[in-house]
PDB file of C-alpha atoms and ligand atoms in Angstrom:
ATOM      1  CA  MET A1369     -33.408  25.024   1.434  1.00  0.00           C
ATOM      2  CA  ASN A1370     -32.092  25.992  -1.979  1.00  0.00           C
ATOM      3  CA  HIS A1371     -29.711  23.219  -3.433  1.00  0.00           C
ATOM      4  CA  SER A1372     -27.066  25.864  -3.981  1.00  0.00           C
ATOM      5  CA  ASP A1373     -27.146  26.662  -0.558  1.00  0.00           C
ATOM      6  CA  HIS A1374     -26.007  23.130   0.660  1.00  0.00           C
ATOM      7  CA  PRO A1375     -22.979  23.483   2.881  1.00  0.00           C
ATOM      8  CA  THR A1376     -19.554  22.688   1.144  1.00  0.00           C
ATOM      9  CA  ALA A1377     -15.979  22.429   2.006  1.00  0.00           C
ATOM     10  CA  VAL A1378     -13.282  24.095   0.172  1.00  0.00           C
ATOM     11  CA  LEU A1379     -10.633  22.011  -1.593  1.00  0.00           C
ATOM     12  CA  PRO A1380      -7.342  23.276  -2.968  1.00  0.00           C
ATOM     13  CA  GLY A1381      -7.926  25.253  -6.268  1.00  0.00           C
ATOM     14  CA  ASP A1382     -10.957  26.814  -4.530  1.00  0.00           C
ATOM     15  CA  VAL A1383     -13.080  23.739  -5.602  1.00  0.00           C
ATOM     16  CA  ARG A1384     -16.240  23.454  -3.510  1.00  0.00           C
ATOM     17  CA  ILE A1385     -17.220  19.969  -2.477  1.00  0.00           C
ATOM     18  CA  PRO A1386     -20.981  19.624  -1.237  1.00  0.00           C
ATOM     19  CA  LEU A1387     -20.707  18.023   2.196  1.00  0.00           C
ATOM     20  CA  LEU A1388     -23.776  15.824   1.268  1.00  0.00           C
ATOM     21  CA  GLY A1389     -22.999  13.497  -1.644  1.00  0.00           C
ATOM     22  CA  PHE A1390     -24.831  10.273  -3.057  1.00  0.00           C
ATOM     23  CA  GLY A1391     -23.038   7.028  -2.861  1.00  0.00           C
ATOM     24  CA  THR A1392     -23.467   4.566  -5.795  1.00  0.00           C
ATOM     25  CA  TRP A1393     -21.665   1.367  -4.878  1.00  0.00           C
ATOM     26  CA  GLN A1394     -23.885  -1.555  -5.684  1.00  0.00           C
ATOM     27  CA  ALA A1395     -26.226   0.789  -7.558  1.00  0.00           C
ATOM     28  CA  THR A1396     -25.818  -0.479 -11.181  1.00  0.00           C
ATOM     29  CA  GLY A1397     -27.825  -0.842 -14.377  1.00  0.00           C
ATOM     30  CA  GLU A1398     -31.438   0.581 -14.525  1.00  0.00           C
ATOM     31  CA  GLU A1399     -31.604   0.517 -10.856  1.00  0.00           C
ATOM     32  CA  GLY A1400     -28.484   2.660 -10.498  1.00  0.00           C
ATOM     33  CA  TYR A1401     -29.705   5.061 -13.298  1.00  0.00           C
ATOM     34  CA  LYS A1402     -32.895   5.617 -11.645  1.00  0.00           C
ATOM     35  CA  ALA A1403     -31.405   6.115  -8.165  1.00  0.00           C
ATOM     36  CA  VAL A1404     -29.142   8.812  -9.383  1.00  0.00           C
ATOM     37  CA  LEU A1405     -31.825  10.544 -11.299  1.00  0.00           C
ATOM     38  CA  ALA A1406     -33.930  10.383  -8.079  1.00  0.00           C
ATOM     39  CA  ALA A1407     -30.998  11.770  -5.976  1.00  0.00           C
ATOM     40  CA  LEU A1408     -30.568  14.681  -8.265  1.00  0.00           C
ATOM     41  CA  ASP A1409     -34.232  15.390  -8.166  1.00  0.00           C
ATOM     42  CA  ALA A1410     -34.170  15.241  -4.415  1.00  0.00           C
ATOM     43  CA  GLY A1411     -31.456  18.019  -4.375  1.00  0.00           C
ATOM     44  CA  TYR A1412     -28.079  16.078  -4.105  1.00  0.00           C
ATOM     45  CA  ARG A1413     -25.548  17.794  -6.297  1.00  0.00           C
ATOM     46  CA  HIS A1414     -22.707  15.519  -5.582  1.00  0.00           C
ATOM     47  CA  ILE A1415     -22.323  11.928  -6.839  1.00  0.00           C
ATOM     48  CA  ASP A1416     -19.709   9.328  -5.776  1.00  0.00           C
ATOM     49  CA  THR A1417     -18.746   6.580  -8.210  1.00  0.00           C
ATOM     50  CA  ALA A1418     -15.688   4.543  -9.048  1.00  0.00           C
ATOM     51  CA  THR A1419     -14.301   2.565 -11.978  1.00  0.00           C
ATOM     52  CA  MET A1420     -14.725  -0.406  -9.674  1.00  0.00           C
ATOM     53  CA  TYR A1421     -18.467   0.246  -9.328  1.00  0.00           C
ATOM     54  CA  GLY A1422     -19.118  -0.573 -13.042  1.00  0.00           C
ATOM     55  CA  ASN A1423     -21.810   2.117 -13.179  1.00  0.00           C
ATOM     56  CA  GLU A1424     -20.213   5.176 -14.526  1.00  0.00           C
ATOM     57  CA  GLU A1425     -22.246   5.066 -17.719  1.00  0.00           C
ATOM     58  CA  GLU A1426     -25.581   4.996 -15.769  1.00  0.00           C
ATOM     59  CA  VAL A1427     -24.256   7.742 -13.502  1.00  0.00           C
ATOM     60  CA  GLY A1428     -23.363   9.860 -16.525  1.00  0.00           C
ATOM     61  CA  ARG A1429     -26.696   9.212 -18.390  1.00  0.00           C
ATOM     62  CA  ALA A1430     -28.599  10.172 -15.230  1.00  0.00           C
ATOM     63  CA  ILE A1431     -26.662  13.491 -14.846  1.00  0.00           C
ATOM     64  CA  ARG A1432     -27.179  14.355 -18.446  1.00  0.00           C
ATOM     65  CA  GLU A1433     -30.882  13.587 -18.407  1.00  0.00           C
ATOM     66  CA  SER A1434     -31.510  15.496 -15.274  1.00  0.00           C
ATOM     67  CA  GLY A1435     -31.230  18.656 -17.301  1.00  0.00           C
ATOM     68  CA  LEU A1436     -28.845  20.141 -14.618  1.00  0.00           C
ATOM     69  CA  ARG A1437     -25.787  21.998 -15.931  1.00  0.00           C
ATOM     70  CA  ARG A1438     -22.579  19.955 -15.624  1.00  0.00           C
ATOM     71  CA  GLU A1439     -20.894  22.669 -13.523  1.00  0.00           C
ATOM     72  CA  ASP A1440     -23.887  22.177 -10.958  1.00  0.00           C
ATOM     73  CA  VAL A1441     -23.092  18.587 -10.252  1.00  0.00           C
ATOM     74  CA  PHE A1442     -19.932  17.373  -8.387  1.00  0.00           C
ATOM     75  CA  ILE A1443     -18.699  14.189  -9.639  1.00  0.00           C
ATOM     76  CA  THR A1444     -16.160  11.796  -7.966  1.00  0.00           C
ATOM     77  CA  THR A1445     -14.626   8.720  -9.412  1.00  0.00           C
ATOM     78  CA  LYS A1446     -11.764   6.539  -8.446  1.00  0.00           C
ATOM     79  CA  LEU A1447      -8.579   4.657  -9.710  1.00  0.00           C
ATOM     80  CA  PRO A1448      -8.696   0.876  -8.793  1.00  0.00           C
ATOM     81  CA  PRO A1449      -5.374  -0.620  -7.431  1.00  0.00           C
ATOM     82  CA  GLU A1450      -4.978  -2.985 -10.430  1.00  0.00           C
ATOM     83  CA  ARG A1451      -4.796   0.201 -12.646  1.00  0.00           C
ATOM     84  CA  VAL A1452      -1.558   1.452 -11.133  1.00  0.00           C
ATOM     85  CA  GLY A1453       0.652   2.221 -14.114  1.00  0.00           C
ATOM     86  CA  ARG A1454      -2.342   2.950 -16.424  1.00  0.00           C
ATOM     87  CA  GLU A1455      -3.711   6.007 -14.593  1.00  0.00           C
ATOM     88  CA  ARG A1456      -4.055   8.182 -17.576  1.00  0.00           C
ATOM     89  CA  GLU A1457      -5.851   5.565 -19.717  1.00  0.00           C
ATOM     90  CA  THR A1458      -8.045   4.846 -16.651  1.00  0.00           C
ATOM     91  CA  ILE A1459      -9.315   8.394 -16.163  1.00  0.00           C
ATOM     92  CA  GLU A1460      -9.800   8.782 -20.025  1.00  0.00           C
ATOM     93  CA  GLU A1461     -12.087   5.584 -19.750  1.00  0.00           C
ATOM     94  CA  SER A1462     -14.001   7.123 -16.815  1.00  0.00           C
ATOM     95  CA  LEU A1463     -14.520  10.434 -18.590  1.00  0.00           C
ATOM     96  CA  ARG A1464     -15.650   8.664 -21.660  1.00  0.00           C
ATOM     97  CA  ALA A1465     -18.208   6.546 -19.664  1.00  0.00           C
ATOM     98  CA  LEU A1466     -19.437   9.441 -17.725  1.00  0.00           C
ATOM     99  CA  ASP A1467     -19.392  11.480 -20.861  1.00  0.00           C
ATOM    100  CA  VAL A1468     -17.859  14.537 -19.344  1.00  0.00           C
ATOM    101  CA  ASP A1469     -14.739  16.444 -19.931  1.00  0.00           C
ATOM    102  CA  TYR A1470     -13.580  16.384 -16.427  1.00  0.00           C
ATOM    103  CA  VAL A1471     -14.384  15.049 -12.971  1.00  0.00           C
ATOM    104  CA  ASP A1472     -14.482  17.215  -9.971  1.00  0.00           C
ATOM    105  CA  LEU A1473     -12.471  14.753  -7.788  1.00  0.00           C
ATOM    106  CA  TRP A1474     -10.458  11.683  -8.595  1.00  0.00           C
ATOM    107  CA  LEU A1475      -9.282   9.372  -5.882  1.00  0.00           C
ATOM    108  CA  VAL A1476      -6.875   6.582  -5.555  1.00  0.00           C
ATOM    109  CA  HIS A1477      -9.293   4.003  -4.393  1.00  0.00           C
ATOM    110  CA  TRP A1478      -6.934   1.964  -2.235  1.00  0.00           C
ATOM    111  CA  PRO A1479      -3.292   2.336  -1.459  1.00  0.00           C
ATOM    112  CA  PRO A1480      -1.273   0.493  -4.123  1.00  0.00           C
ATOM    113  CA  ASN A1481      -0.450  -3.099  -3.167  1.00  0.00           C
ATOM    114  CA  ASN A1482       3.369  -2.374  -3.735  1.00  0.00           C
ATOM    115  CA  PRO A1483       4.269   0.465  -1.371  1.00  0.00           C
ATOM    116  CA  GLY A1484       6.992   1.549  -3.894  1.00  0.00           C
ATOM    117  CA  ASP A1485       4.119   2.638  -6.152  1.00  0.00           C
ATOM    118  CA  LEU A1486       2.637   5.050  -3.873  1.00  0.00           C
ATOM    119  CA  ILE A1487       4.546   8.339  -4.987  1.00  0.00           C
ATOM    120  CA  PRO A1488       4.494   7.442  -8.742  1.00  0.00           C
ATOM    121  CA  VAL A1489       0.691   6.908  -8.522  1.00  0.00           C
ATOM    122  CA  TRP A1490       0.309  10.272  -6.709  1.00  0.00           C
ATOM    123  CA  ARG A1491       2.454  12.012  -9.288  1.00  0.00           C
ATOM    124  CA  GLU A1492       0.153  10.720 -12.072  1.00  0.00           C
ATOM    125  CA  MET A1493      -2.882  11.845 -10.286  1.00  0.00           C
ATOM    126  CA  LEU A1494      -1.465  15.337 -10.028  1.00  0.00           C
ATOM    127  CA  ALA A1495      -0.564  15.266 -13.772  1.00  0.00           C
ATOM    128  CA  ALA A1496      -4.079  14.406 -14.512  1.00  0.00           C
ATOM    129  CA  ARG A1497      -5.284  17.365 -12.393  1.00  0.00           C
ATOM    130  CA  ASP A1498      -2.613  19.641 -14.189  1.00  0.00           C
ATOM    131  CA  ALA A1499      -4.095  18.426 -17.487  1.00  0.00           C
ATOM    132  CA  LYS A1500      -7.463  19.407 -16.237  1.00  0.00           C
ATOM    133  CA  LEU A1501      -9.119  16.043 -16.300  1.00  0.00           C
ATOM    134  CA  ALA A1502      -9.989  16.277 -12.719  1.00  0.00           C
ATOM    135  CA  ARG A1503     -10.424  19.625 -10.708  1.00  0.00           C
ATOM    136  CA  ALA A1504      -9.075  18.061  -7.533  1.00  0.00           C
ATOM    137  CA  VAL A1505      -7.326  14.789  -6.600  1.00  0.00           C
ATOM    138  CA  GLY A1506      -7.307  12.816  -3.456  1.00  0.00           C
ATOM    139  CA  VAL A1507      -7.011   9.401  -1.793  1.00  0.00           C
ATOM    140  CA  SER A1508      -9.158   6.768  -0.145  1.00  0.00           C
ATOM    141  CA  ASN A1509      -8.435   4.304   2.576  1.00  0.00           C
ATOM    142  CA  PHE A1510      -5.140   5.966   3.262  1.00  0.00           C
ATOM    143  CA  SER A1511      -3.577   6.188   6.790  1.00  0.00           C
ATOM    144  CA  THR A1512      -2.094   9.454   8.070  1.00  0.00           C
ATOM    145  CA  ALA A1513       1.411   8.084   7.600  1.00  0.00           C
ATOM    146  CA  GLN A1514       0.584   7.256   3.741  1.00  0.00           C
ATOM    147  CA  ILE A1515      -0.755  10.887   3.448  1.00  0.00           C
ATOM    148  CA  ASP A1516       2.581  12.281   4.910  1.00  0.00           C
ATOM    149  CA  GLU A1517       4.574  10.387   2.451  1.00  0.00           C
ATOM    150  CA  LEU A1518       2.640  11.846  -0.391  1.00  0.00           C
ATOM    151  CA  ILE A1519       3.028  15.409   1.198  1.00  0.00           C
ATOM    152  CA  GLN A1520       6.818  14.837   1.805  1.00  0.00           C
ATOM    153  CA  ALA A1521       7.457  13.714  -1.629  1.00  0.00           C
ATOM    154  CA  THR A1522       5.530  16.259  -3.653  1.00  0.00           C
ATOM    155  CA  GLU A1523       4.512  19.081  -1.363  1.00  0.00           C
ATOM    156  CA  GLU A1524       0.864  18.553  -2.519  1.00  0.00           C
ATOM    157  CA  ASN A1525      -1.682  17.298  -0.096  1.00  0.00           C
ATOM    158  CA  PRO A1526      -4.537  15.070  -1.151  1.00  0.00           C
ATOM    159  CA  ALA A1527      -7.749  17.259  -1.204  1.00  0.00           C
ATOM    160  CA  VAL A1528      -9.641  14.526   0.400  1.00  0.00           C
ATOM    161  CA  ASN A1529      -9.162  11.230   2.121  1.00  0.00           C
ATOM    162  CA  GLN A1530     -12.295   9.080   1.790  1.00  0.00           C
ATOM    163  CA  ILE A1531     -12.440   6.550   4.763  1.00  0.00           C
ATOM    164  CA  LYS A1532     -14.947   4.468   6.526  1.00  0.00           C
ATOM    165  CA  TRP A1533     -16.667   6.551   9.108  1.00  0.00           C
ATOM    166  CA  GLY A1534     -19.638   6.823  11.325  1.00  0.00           C
ATOM    167  CA  PRO A1535     -20.546   7.513  14.991  1.00  0.00           C
ATOM    168  CA  ARG A1536     -19.077   4.089  16.102  1.00  0.00           C
ATOM    169  CA  LEU A1537     -15.851   4.949  14.380  1.00  0.00           C
ATOM    170  CA  TYR A1538     -15.579   8.534  15.511  1.00  0.00           C
ATOM    171  CA  ASP A1539     -11.939   9.260  16.198  1.00  0.00           C
ATOM    172  CA  ARG A1540     -11.342  12.988  17.096  1.00  0.00           C
ATOM    173  CA  GLN A1541      -7.602  12.719  16.836  1.00  0.00           C
ATOM    174  CA  ARG A1542      -7.769  11.056  13.186  1.00  0.00           C
ATOM    175  CA  HIS A1543     -10.170  13.995  12.239  1.00  0.00           C
ATOM    176  CA  ALA A1544      -7.744  16.435  13.642  1.00  0.00           C
ATOM    177  CA  GLU A1545      -4.744  14.865  11.733  1.00  0.00           C
ATOM    178  CA  HIS A1546      -6.706  15.490   8.382  1.00  0.00           C
ATOM    179  CA  ARG A1547      -7.598  19.060   9.214  1.00  0.00           C
ATOM    180  CA  ASP A1548      -3.973  19.723  10.193  1.00  0.00           C
ATOM    181  CA  ARG A1549      -2.865  18.654   6.808  1.00  0.00           C
ATOM    182  CA  GLY A1550      -5.502  20.446   4.837  1.00  0.00           C
ATOM    183  CA  VAL A1551      -7.107  17.055   3.918  1.00  0.00           C
ATOM    184  CA  VAL A1552     -10.960  17.055   3.866  1.00  0.00           C
ATOM    185  CA  LEU A1553     -12.339  13.928   5.562  1.00  0.00           C
ATOM    186  CA  GLU A1554     -14.911  12.182   3.645  1.00  0.00           C
ATOM    187  CA  GLY A1555     -16.894   9.294   5.259  1.00  0.00           C
ATOM    188  CA  TYR A1556     -18.222   6.352   3.714  1.00  0.00           C
ATOM    189  CA  SER A1557     -20.734   3.679   4.816  1.00  0.00           C
ATOM    190  CA  PRO A1558     -22.436   5.852   7.267  1.00  0.00           C
ATOM    191  CA  PHE A1559     -25.249   3.360   7.846  1.00  0.00           C
ATOM    192  CA  LYS A1560     -23.390   0.100   7.518  1.00  0.00           C
ATOM    193  CA  THR A1561     -21.073   1.140  10.339  1.00  0.00           C
ATOM    194  CA  THR A1562     -24.062   2.256  12.611  1.00  0.00           C
ATOM    195  CA  ASP A1563     -26.699   0.654  14.703  1.00  0.00           C
ATOM    196  CA  LEU A1564     -29.636   2.798  13.771  1.00  0.00           C
ATOM    197  CA  SER A1565     -31.583   1.438  16.738  1.00  0.00           C
ATOM    198  CA  ASP A1566     -28.842   2.813  19.198  1.00  0.00           C
ATOM    199  CA  PRO A1567     -30.739   4.549  22.157  1.00  0.00           C
ATOM    200  CA  VAL A1568     -28.604   7.637  21.904  1.00  0.00           C
ATOM    201  CA  LEU A1569     -29.529   8.034  18.197  1.00  0.00           C
ATOM    202  CA  THR A1570     -33.203   7.170  18.714  1.00  0.00           C
ATOM    203  CA  ARG A1571     -33.371   9.676  21.599  1.00  0.00           C
ATOM    204  CA  ILE A1572     -31.861  12.460  19.641  1.00  0.00           C
ATOM    205  CA  ALA A1573     -33.992  11.525  16.384  1.00  0.00           C
ATOM    206  CA  GLY A1574     -37.113  11.691  18.526  1.00  0.00           C
ATOM    207  CA  ALA A1575     -36.273  15.129  19.992  1.00  0.00           C
ATOM    208  CA  HIS A1576     -36.115  16.526  16.555  1.00  0.00           C
ATOM    209  CA  ASN A1577     -38.899  14.477  14.958  1.00  0.00           C
ATOM    210  CA  VAL A1578     -36.387  13.036  12.360  1.00  0.00           C
ATOM    211  CA  SER A1579     -35.043   9.466  11.921  1.00  0.00           C
ATOM    212  CA  PRO A1580     -31.771   8.055  13.233  1.00  0.00           C
ATOM    213  CA  ALA A1581     -30.326   7.837   9.784  1.00  0.00           C
ATOM    214  CA  GLN A1582     -31.013  11.601   9.432  1.00  0.00           C
ATOM    215  CA  VAL A1583     -29.308  12.316  12.868  1.00  0.00           C
ATOM    216  CA  VAL A1584     -26.197  10.301  11.602  1.00  0.00           C
ATOM    217  CA  LEU A1585     -25.819  12.422   8.380  1.00  0.00           C
ATOM    218  CA  ARG A1586     -26.466  15.616  10.133  1.00  0.00           C
ATOM    219  CA  TRP A1587     -23.757  14.638  12.699  1.00  0.00           C
ATOM    220  CA  HIS A1588     -21.230  14.196   9.808  1.00  0.00           C
ATOM    221  CA  LEU A1589     -22.083  17.591   8.338  1.00  0.00           C
ATOM    222  CA  ASP A1590     -21.934  19.440  11.681  1.00  0.00           C
ATOM    223  CA  HIS A1591     -18.275  18.006  11.889  1.00  0.00           C
ATOM    224  CA  GLU A1592     -17.606  19.291   8.446  1.00  0.00           C
ATOM    225  CA  ILE A1593     -17.139  15.777   7.297  1.00  0.00           C
ATOM    226  CA  VAL A1594     -18.464  14.823   3.825  1.00  0.00           C
ATOM    227  CA  ALA A1595     -21.216  11.982   3.971  1.00  0.00           C
ATOM    228  CA  ILE A1596     -22.079   9.999   0.954  1.00  0.00           C
ATOM    229  CA  PRO A1597     -25.079   7.749   1.918  1.00  0.00           C
ATOM    230  CA  LYS A1598     -26.165   5.263  -0.682  1.00  0.00           C
ATOM    231  CA  SER A1599     -29.822   4.121  -1.440  1.00  0.00           C
ATOM    232  CA  VAL A1600     -31.709   2.831  -4.321  1.00  0.00           C
ATOM    233  CA  THR A1601     -35.133   3.311  -2.408  1.00  0.00           C
ATOM    234  CA  PRO A1602     -36.733   6.511  -3.614  1.00  0.00           C
ATOM    235  CA  GLU A1603     -38.212   7.363  -0.015  1.00  0.00           C
ATOM    236  CA  ARG A1604     -34.740   6.936   1.674  1.00  0.00           C
ATOM    237  CA  ILE A1605     -32.990   8.904  -1.078  1.00  0.00           C
ATOM    238  CA  ARG A1606     -35.341  11.881  -0.427  1.00  0.00           C
ATOM    239  CA  ALA A1607     -35.121  11.414   3.479  1.00  0.00           C
ATOM    240  CA  ASN A1608     -31.317  11.248   3.491  1.00  0.00           C
ATOM    241  CA  ALA A1609     -31.264  14.606   1.733  1.00  0.00           C
ATOM    242  CA  ASP A1610     -33.817  16.139   4.049  1.00  0.00           C
ATOM    243  CA  ILE A1611     -31.329  16.985   6.715  1.00  0.00           C
ATOM    244  CA  PHE A1612     -31.262  20.761   6.708  1.00  0.00           C
ATOM    245  CA  GLY A1613     -34.507  21.615   8.644  1.00  0.00           C
ATOM    246  CA  PHE A1614     -32.947  20.772  12.109  1.00  0.00           C
ATOM    247  CA  SER A1615     -29.625  21.157  13.851  1.00  0.00           C
ATOM    248  CA  LEU A1616     -27.966  19.202  16.601  1.00  0.00           C
ATOM    249  CA  THR A1617     -27.019  20.848  19.936  1.00  0.00           C
ATOM    250  CA  ALA A1618     -23.323  20.819  21.207  1.00  0.00           C
ATOM    251  CA  GLU A1619     -24.399  18.201  23.796  1.00  0.00           C
ATOM    252  CA  GLU A1620     -26.058  15.968  21.283  1.00  0.00           C
ATOM    253  CA  MET A1621     -22.974  16.154  19.065  1.00  0.00           C
ATOM    254  CA  ARG A1622     -20.926  15.018  22.102  1.00  0.00           C
ATOM    255  CA  ASP A1623     -23.235  12.173  22.922  1.00  0.00           C
ATOM    256  CA  ILE A1624     -23.048  10.998  19.472  1.00  0.00           C
ATOM    257  CA  ASP A1625     -19.035  11.357  19.426  1.00  0.00           C
ATOM    258  CA  ALA A1626     -19.017   9.286  22.524  1.00  0.00           C
ATOM    259  CA  LEU A1627     -20.380   6.361  20.605  1.00  0.00           C
ATOM    260  CA  GLY A1628     -16.855   6.083  19.116  1.00  0.00           C
ATOM    261  CA  SER A1629     -15.245   5.527  22.429  1.00  0.00           C
TER     262      SER A1629
HETATM  263  N1  NAP B 680     -13.726   4.407  -0.924  1.00  0.00           N
HETATM  264  C1  NAP B 680     -14.288   3.093  -0.540  1.00  0.00           C
HETATM  265  O1  NAP B 680     -13.414   2.212  -0.447  1.00  0.00           O
HETATM  266  C2  NAP B 680     -15.592   3.012  -0.293  1.00  0.00           C
HETATM  267  C3  NAP B 680     -16.126   1.817   0.293  1.00  0.00           C
HETATM  268  C4  NAP B 680     -17.539   1.656   0.449  1.00  0.00           C
HETATM  269  C5  NAP B 680     -18.323   2.665   0.111  1.00  0.00           C
HETATM  270  N2  NAP B 680     -17.893   3.734  -0.573  1.00  0.00           N
HETATM  271  C6  NAP B 680     -18.859   4.712  -1.093  1.00  0.00           C
HETATM  272  O2  NAP B 680     -19.657   5.249   0.177  1.00  0.00           O
HETATM  273  C7  NAP B 680     -21.186   4.958  -0.168  1.00  0.00           C
HETATM  274  C8  NAP B 680     -21.781   4.750   1.013  1.00  0.00           C
HETATM  275  O3  NAP B 680     -21.460   3.500   1.478  1.00  0.00           O
HETATM  276  P1  NAP B 680     -22.127   2.103   1.505  1.00  0.00           P
HETATM  277  O4  NAP B 680     -22.965   2.124   0.111  1.00  0.00           O
HETATM  278  O5  NAP B 680     -21.196   1.202   1.726  1.00  0.00           O
HETATM  279  O6  NAP B 680     -23.112   2.203   2.736  1.00  0.00           O
HETATM  280  P2  NAP B 680     -24.142   3.023   3.470  1.00  0.00           P
HETATM  281  O7  NAP B 680     -24.402   4.298   2.501  1.00  0.00           O
HETATM  282  O8  NAP B 680     -23.774   3.211   4.885  1.00  0.00           O
HETATM  283  O9  NAP B 680     -25.358   2.141   3.415  1.00  0.00           O
HETATM  284  C9  NAP B 680     -26.263   1.721   2.366  1.00  0.00           C
HETATM  285  C10 NAP B 680     -27.285   0.680   2.883  1.00  0.00           C
HETATM  286  O10 NAP B 680     -28.027   1.363   3.685  1.00  0.00           O
HETATM  287  C11 NAP B 680     -29.362   1.315   3.262  1.00  0.00           C
HETATM  288  N3  NAP B 680     -30.131   2.521   3.556  1.00  0.00           N
HETATM  289  C12 NAP B 680     -29.958   3.827   2.894  1.00  0.00           C
HETATM  290  N4  NAP B 680     -30.610   4.841   3.504  1.00  0.00           N
HETATM  291  C13 NAP B 680     -31.282   4.179   4.552  1.00  0.00           C
HETATM  292  C14 NAP B 680     -31.989   4.708   5.689  1.00  0.00           C
HETATM  293  N5  NAP B 680     -32.366   6.084   5.729  1.00  0.00           N
HETATM  294  N6  NAP B 680     -32.336   3.978   6.592  1.00  0.00           N
HETATM  295  C15 NAP B 680     -32.044   2.786   6.629  1.00  0.00           C
HETATM  296  N7  NAP B 680     -31.269   2.077   5.729  1.00  0.00           N
HETATM  297  C16 NAP B 680     -30.867   2.920   4.676  1.00  0.00           C
HETATM  298  C17 NAP B 680     -29.281   1.052   1.820  1.00  0.00           C
HETATM  299  O11 NAP B 680     -30.495   0.396   1.386  1.00  0.00           O
HETATM  300  P3  NAP B 680     -31.362   0.517   0.089  1.00  0.00           P
HETATM  301  O12 NAP B 680     -30.149   1.099  -1.029  1.00  0.00           O
HETATM  302  O13 NAP B 680     -31.933  -0.687  -0.248  1.00  0.00           O
HETATM  303  O14 NAP B 680     -32.154   1.756   0.224  1.00  0.00           O
HETATM  304  C18 NAP B 680     -28.112   0.388   1.693  1.00  0.00           C
HETATM  305  O15 NAP B 680     -28.365  -1.132   2.191  1.00  0.00           O
HETATM  306  C19 NAP B 680     -21.018   3.963  -1.366  1.00  0.00           C
HETATM  307  O16 NAP B 680     -22.195   3.896  -2.202  1.00  0.00           O
HETATM  308  C20 NAP B 680     -19.841   4.358  -2.016  1.00  0.00           C
HETATM  309  O17 NAP B 680     -20.177   5.451  -3.070  1.00  0.00           O
HETATM  310  C21 NAP B 680     -16.590   4.028  -0.723  1.00  0.00           C
END
């Protein structure tokens, strides 16, 4: 499959987010740099980082040295909770570390500790987007009620909510709540939340001659949920991107969904 054919979801502003991304938490220094370079070589065109991960420089260097055009790689970074009140300064630091003029998606990493900060932070995120420092803005680890507060106050929905997700955490209603509000659900920790030796996953993997990890990622994409698996192991980096040569049947999707009940 051609990389530009990877499935995407559409965010406000007609921004396209590839449904498969590459996670970089705990991938730092030379190891992080090499992992991102290997990911780009394996076909990922979406990299997930955060101020908190302390690896924006390595991520930026790998993207630059991959030889890909800036507009062909979707970059996400995130505002840490302790930076509330210093939003603009924080994104400017991220852009400097990444050595880019804009990120594609900037997320509030966690809801602010003080609930009174919720709306002011969201207004700062929107201002950064309007200043073209981020093409889209969203949140992470937010409840539906918190998302509703943002929408009520500003009439602007977060483009994305990045939350912990996997077959064991599957929640049809929570997914629908996001869809109803025009918020793309982005899952994190797809493997850490999953028992990869679960018999349902191994049976389905066997039927398609793939691994349970590949089944888990394909399941996210078939639900139109963004998946951002992390690995620093070249073989796994490649395997986690090699998920477009098979598809899951409706029955298999239902069987995996049922792991969440
Ligand atoms: N917004 C948030 O609060 C938040 C929180 C957590 C994570 N995230 C984001 O989501 C990304 C993914 O989540 P995560 O890093 O927590 O966990 P994950 O992607 O579920 O799991 C990563 C672990 O799985 C291993 N692994 C990778 N591919 C595998 C495979 N094919 N088979 C078996 N094991 C495999 C990795 O090992 P090796 O690296 O040794 O290969 C690593 O130990 C993060 O990197 C980060 O970008 C966001």
